[in-house]
Coordinates of C-alpha atoms and ligand atoms in Angstrom, one line a residue:
M1 CA 54.4 126.5 31.2
N2 CA 57.0 124.4 29.8
F3 CA 60.7 125.2 30.9
K4 CA 61.7 126.7 27.4
K5 CA 59.1 129.4 27.9
Y6 CA 59.7 130.0 31.5
L7 CA 63.4 130.9 30.8
E8 CA 62.2 133.1 27.8
N9 CA 59.6 134.8 29.9
K10 CA 62.0 135.4 33.0
R11 CA 64.7 136.8 30.3
N12 CA 62.1 139.3 29.1
I13 CA 61.3 140.3 32.5
I14 CA 65.0 141.1 33.5
D15 CA 65.8 142.7 30.3
K16 CA 62.9 145.0 30.8
A17 CA 63.8 145.8 34.4
L18 CA 67.5 146.3 33.5
D19 CA 66.6 148.7 31.0
E20 CA 64.4 150.6 33.7
Y21 CA 67.1 150.4 36.1
L22 CA 70.1 151.5 34.0
P23 CA 70.7 155.2 33.3
S24 CA 69.7 156.3 29.8
E25 CA 72.6 156.8 27.2
E26 CA 71.4 160.3 26.9
N27 CA 72.3 160.9 30.7
S28 CA 75.6 162.7 30.9
P29 CA 78.5 161.4 30.9
S30 CA 76.8 159.8 27.9
I31 CA 79.9 157.6 27.0
I32 CA 79.7 155.6 30.4
H33 CA 76.2 154.7 30.1
K34 CA 76.5 153.7 26.5
A35 CA 79.4 151.4 27.6
M36 CA 77.3 150.0 30.5
R37 CA 74.3 149.3 28.2
Y38 CA 76.5 148.0 25.3
S39 CA 77.7 145.0 27.7
V40 CA 74.5 144.5 29.6
F41 CA 72.5 144.0 26.6
G42 CA 75.0 142.0 24.7
G43 CA 73.2 138.9 24.7
G44 CA 73.8 137.3 28.0
K45 CA 71.8 134.1 29.0
R46 CA 70.7 135.8 32.4
I47 CA 71.3 132.5 34.2
R48 CA 72.3 134.1 37.4
P49 CA 69.3 136.4 37.9
I50 CA 67.1 133.6 36.8
L51 CA 68.5 131.5 39.5
T52 CA 67.7 134.3 42.0
L53 CA 64.1 134.5 40.8
A54 CA 63.7 130.7 40.7
T55 CA 65.0 130.4 44.2
A56 CA 62.6 132.9 45.5
E57 CA 59.7 131.2 43.8
L58 CA 60.7 128.0 45.4
F59 CA 59.7 129.8 48.8
G60 CA 56.7 131.3 47.3
K61 CA 57.9 134.7 46.6
D62 CA 57.1 136.6 43.5
T63 CA 59.5 138.1 41.0
E64 CA 58.6 141.6 42.0
S65 CA 60.0 141.0 45.6
V66 CA 63.5 140.1 44.4
I67 CA 64.2 141.5 40.9
K68 CA 66.2 144.4 41.8
T69 CA 68.7 142.0 43.5
A70 CA 68.7 139.4 40.8
C71 CA 69.3 142.4 38.4
G72 CA 72.2 143.8 40.7
I73 CA 73.9 140.4 40.5
E74 CA 73.6 140.3 36.5
L75 CA 75.4 143.9 36.6
I76 CA 78.0 142.6 38.9
H77 CA 78.5 139.5 36.4
T78 CA 78.7 142.0 33.5
F79 CA 81.4 143.9 35.2
S80 CA 83.5 141.0 36.0
L81 CA 83.1 140.0 32.0
I82 CA 84.3 143.5 30.9
H83 CA 87.4 143.3 33.2
D84 CA 88.2 139.6 32.2
D85 CA 88.3 140.6 28.7
L86 CA 90.7 143.5 29.3
P87 CA 94.2 143.3 27.5
S88 CA 95.9 143.2 31.0
I89 CA 93.8 140.1 31.8
D90 CA 92.5 137.6 29.3
N91 CA 93.0 139.8 26.4
D92 CA 89.8 138.7 24.5
D93 CA 88.6 140.9 21.4
F94 CA 85.4 139.4 21.3
R95 CA 82.5 138.6 23.9
R96 CA 79.5 136.7 22.9
G97 CA 80.7 137.0 19.4
K98 CA 80.8 140.8 19.4
P99 CA 83.8 143.0 20.1
S100 CA 84.6 143.6 23.8
S101 CA 84.0 146.6 25.5
H102 CA 87.5 147.9 25.3
K103 CA 87.6 147.2 21.6
V104 CA 84.4 149.4 21.1
F105 CA 85.2 152.0 23.6
G106 CA 88.9 151.9 24.6
E107 CA 90.5 150.5 27.5
A108 CA 89.9 153.5 29.9
I109 CA 86.1 153.5 29.4
A110 CA 85.9 149.8 29.7
I111 CA 87.5 149.8 33.0
L112 CA 85.2 152.6 34.2
A113 CA 82.1 150.8 32.9
G114 CA 83.2 147.8 34.7
D115 CA 83.5 149.9 37.9
A116 CA 80.2 151.6 37.3
L117 CA 78.4 148.3 36.9
L118 CA 79.9 146.8 40.2
V119 CA 78.7 150.1 42.2
S120 CA 75.5 149.9 40.4
G121 CA 75.1 146.4 41.3
F122 CA 75.4 147.1 44.9
D123 CA 73.0 150.1 44.7
L124 CA 70.3 147.8 43.1
I125 CA 70.6 145.3 46.0
I126 CA 70.2 148.0 48.4
K127 CA 67.1 149.3 46.5
N128 CA 65.6 145.9 47.1
M129 CA 64.7 147.6 50.4
E130 CA 61.8 149.4 48.5
V131 CA 59.9 146.0 48.7
K132 CA 57.8 146.1 52.0
E133 CA 57.4 142.4 52.5
I134 CA 61.3 141.8 52.4
K135 CA 63.1 142.3 55.7
K136 CA 65.9 144.8 56.1
Q137 CA 68.2 142.6 57.8
S138 CA 67.9 140.0 55.2
I139 CA 69.1 142.7 52.5
L140 CA 72.0 143.6 54.7
K141 CA 72.9 139.9 54.9
V142 CA 72.7 139.8 51.0
I143 CA 75.0 142.8 50.9
K144 CA 77.6 141.0 53.0
E145 CA 77.2 137.8 51.2
T146 CA 77.9 139.8 47.7
S147 CA 81.1 141.1 49.2
F148 CA 82.2 137.8 50.2
Y149 CA 81.1 135.8 47.1
I150 CA 83.0 138.2 44.6
G151 CA 85.8 139.1 47.0
T152 CA 89.4 137.7 47.2
E153 CA 88.4 134.6 48.8
N154 CA 86.0 133.7 45.7
M155 CA 85.7 135.4 42.4
L156 CA 88.5 137.8 42.6
G157 CA 90.7 135.5 44.3
G158 CA 90.0 132.8 41.5
Q159 CA 90.6 135.2 38.9
V160 CA 94.1 136.2 40.4
E161 CA 94.9 132.4 40.6
D162 CA 93.9 132.1 37.0
I163 CA 96.3 134.7 35.7
S164 CA 99.1 133.5 38.2
I165 CA 99.1 130.2 36.6
K166 CA 102.2 130.0 34.4
N167 CA 101.7 126.6 32.7
A168 CA 98.3 125.4 32.4
E169 CA 99.8 121.8 31.9
D170 CA 101.1 121.6 35.4
I171 CA 97.7 122.3 37.5
K172 CA 96.2 119.3 39.3
K173 CA 92.7 118.5 39.0
E174 CA 91.7 119.3 42.7
N175 CA 93.4 122.8 42.2
L176 CA 91.5 123.3 39.0
I177 CA 88.2 122.5 40.6
N178 CA 89.1 124.8 43.6
L179 CA 89.9 127.5 41.3
Y180 CA 86.5 127.0 39.1
M181 CA 84.7 127.0 42.4
K182 CA 85.9 130.6 43.2
K183 CA 85.9 131.9 39.7
T184 CA 82.4 130.8 38.6
A185 CA 80.6 128.8 41.1
A186 CA 80.7 131.6 43.7
L187 CA 78.8 134.2 42.0
I188 CA 76.1 131.5 41.0
C189 CA 75.8 130.5 44.7
L190 CA 75.4 134.1 45.4
S191 CA 72.7 134.2 43.0
I192 CA 70.8 131.4 44.8
R193 CA 71.7 132.1 48.3
S194 CA 70.3 135.7 47.8
G195 CA 67.1 134.6 46.6
A196 CA 66.9 132.1 49.6
I197 CA 67.9 134.7 52.2
L198 CA 65.5 137.4 51.0
S199 CA 62.9 134.8 51.0
G200 CA 63.6 133.7 54.6
A201 CA 65.2 130.4 54.0
N202 CA 66.3 128.6 57.3
Q203 CA 69.8 127.1 57.8
R204 CA 69.1 123.7 56.4
Q205 CA 67.5 124.9 53.3
L206 CA 70.4 127.4 52.7
K207 CA 72.8 124.4 53.2
A208 CA 71.2 122.3 50.5
L209 CA 70.7 125.1 48.1
T210 CA 74.4 126.2 48.6
K211 CA 75.5 122.6 47.8
Y212 CA 73.1 122.8 44.7
G213 CA 74.6 126.0 43.6
E214 CA 78.5 124.9 44.1
N215 CA 77.7 121.6 42.0
I216 CA 75.9 123.5 39.1
G217 CA 78.4 126.2 39.1
L218 CA 81.3 123.7 38.6
A219 CA 79.4 121.9 36.1
F220 CA 78.6 125.0 34.3
Q221 CA 82.3 126.0 34.0
I222 CA 83.1 122.3 32.7
V223 CA 80.3 122.7 30.1
D224 CA 81.5 126.0 29.1
D225 CA 85.2 124.8 28.5
M226 CA 83.7 121.8 26.3
L227 CA 81.7 124.5 24.3
D228 CA 84.9 126.5 23.8
I229 CA 86.7 123.3 22.5
M230 CA 83.7 122.5 20.4
H231 CA 83.7 126.0 19.0
D232 CA 87.4 125.7 18.2
Q233 CA 88.4 128.4 20.8
R234 CA 91.2 126.1 22.0
D235 CA 93.8 128.4 23.7
A236 CA 96.9 126.6 24.8
G237 CA 97.7 129.1 27.3
K238 CA 94.2 129.2 29.0
L239 CA 93.0 126.9 31.7
N240 CA 90.3 124.6 30.2
Y241 CA 89.2 121.4 31.9
A242 CA 88.1 119.8 28.8
N243 CA 91.6 120.6 26.9
K244 CA 93.2 119.0 30.1
F245 CA 91.3 116.0 30.8
G246 CA 89.3 115.3 27.5
M247 CA 85.7 115.6 26.6
K248 CA 84.7 112.2 27.7
E249 CA 85.9 112.7 31.3
S250 CA 84.4 116.4 31.1
K251 CA 80.9 115.0 30.2
N252 CA 81.0 112.4 33.0
E253 CA 82.1 115.1 35.6
S254 CA 79.6 117.5 34.6
E255 CA 76.8 114.8 34.4
R256 CA 77.9 113.6 38.0
L257 CA 77.9 117.3 39.4
I258 CA 74.3 117.8 37.9
E259 CA 72.9 114.6 39.4
E260 CA 74.5 115.5 42.7
A261 CA 73.1 119.1 42.3
K262 CA 69.6 117.6 42.2
D263 CA 70.3 115.4 44.7
S264 CA 70.8 118.2 47.3
L265 CA 67.4 119.4 46.5
K266 CA 65.7 116.3 47.6
I267 CA 64.6 118.0 51.1
F268 CA 62.2 120.1 48.7
N269 CA 59.4 118.6 46.9
S270 CA 57.6 119.6 43.4
E271 CA 58.5 123.3 44.3
A272 CA 62.1 122.8 43.3
E273 CA 61.1 121.4 39.8
I274 CA 62.4 124.7 38.2
L275 CA 65.7 124.5 40.0
R276 CA 66.1 120.8 38.9
N277 CA 65.1 121.9 35.3
V278 CA 67.8 124.7 35.4
A279 CA 70.4 122.0 36.3
D280 CA 69.5 120.1 33.5
Y281 CA 69.5 122.9 31.1
L282 CA 73.1 123.8 31.9
L283 CA 74.2 120.3 30.7
T284 CA 72.5 120.6 27.4
R285 CA 72.9 124.3 26.7
K286 CA 74.6 125.1 23.2
R287 CA 76.4 128.5 24.6
Ligands
GRG1 C1 86.9 142.9 41.1 C2 85.2 141.3 42.0 C3 86.0 141.7 41.0 C4 86.2 140.6 40.0 C5 87.1 140.7 38.8 C6 87.7 139.7 36.1 C7 87.3 139.0 37.3 C8 87.8 139.6 38.7 C9 86.6 137.9 37.5 C10 86.1 137.1 36.3 C11 85.6 135.9 36.2 C12 84.9 135.3 35.3 C13 85.1 135.9 34.1 C14 84.6 134.2 35.6 C15 84.1 133.2 34.2 C16 82.7 132.9 34.4 C17 82.0 132.5 33.1 C18 82.0 131.2 32.7 C19 81.2 133.6 32.6 C20 80.5 133.3 31.5 O1 79.1 133.3 32.0 P1 77.9 133.1 31.0 O2 78.0 132.2 30.0 O3 77.8 134.5 30.4 O4 76.7 133.0 32.1 P2 76.7 135.4 29.5 O5 77.3 135.7 28.3 O6 75.5 134.3 29.4 O7 76.3 136.5 30.3

């Protein structure tokens, strides 16, 4: 199977699973389930759950054994996007070319839909217990890691730093990278580490995969910034690596990070080919 087909196939599996796990729009209270589904099925690329599945495959585990955790992380990602778009945070009227949650459902329901997705994300990770061959201890570890990687030392903390910066011009490169590590790379690391932990990876393997995750996570955010500029979504007040350091430097830096990410996979053989392909895909993606 070529890599394009691999991504397509995994996206279909993830979409089907999410549809099965999320409450139906008819279930009461209907409005919250509608809002959850509106954002979950709003055209996301499913990069994070694909990373969880691909990492499990590296250890010979099939999709079924980690799909609930993979989808749980996608729900948490969706929650962060809804809250990120809120008027009091980034104030974005559009997400993936469609009206953001608060524009469709109002601010109160958007906040609650985000909360509901966060809770449902944890619930799905816990439900991975239903898979017999997965050790209960590894699920507890993933729950602990989830709280860590989305908490105040990581994703949430990165978001706080982001909104606290008064002048985007003043930030130093190392501080911006540190912020991106928390705001974006942390959840990507969690996606990879979860797949590895549930599959029984050892410390050396986890360390290599974490390095891979940090580097693709940073590259992902820099590419995202370049795409924003290319689609003319330049916002002077917003932190943007490409805006600040230029397109050429951003291209060089993202390529360097992807090479470094692939380099940390050298302890694995051909079984890590998909993860190498994911790294390359993140550089060439158009959105
Ligand atoms: C309370 C834990 C907690 C978090 C709330 C709002 C927030 C704090 C964090 C938001 C962090 C954030 C929005 C980071 C940006 C990361 C990013 C580039 C997202 C876009 O990812 P894609 O392109 O999205 O993978 P798709 O659309 O494909 O799903």
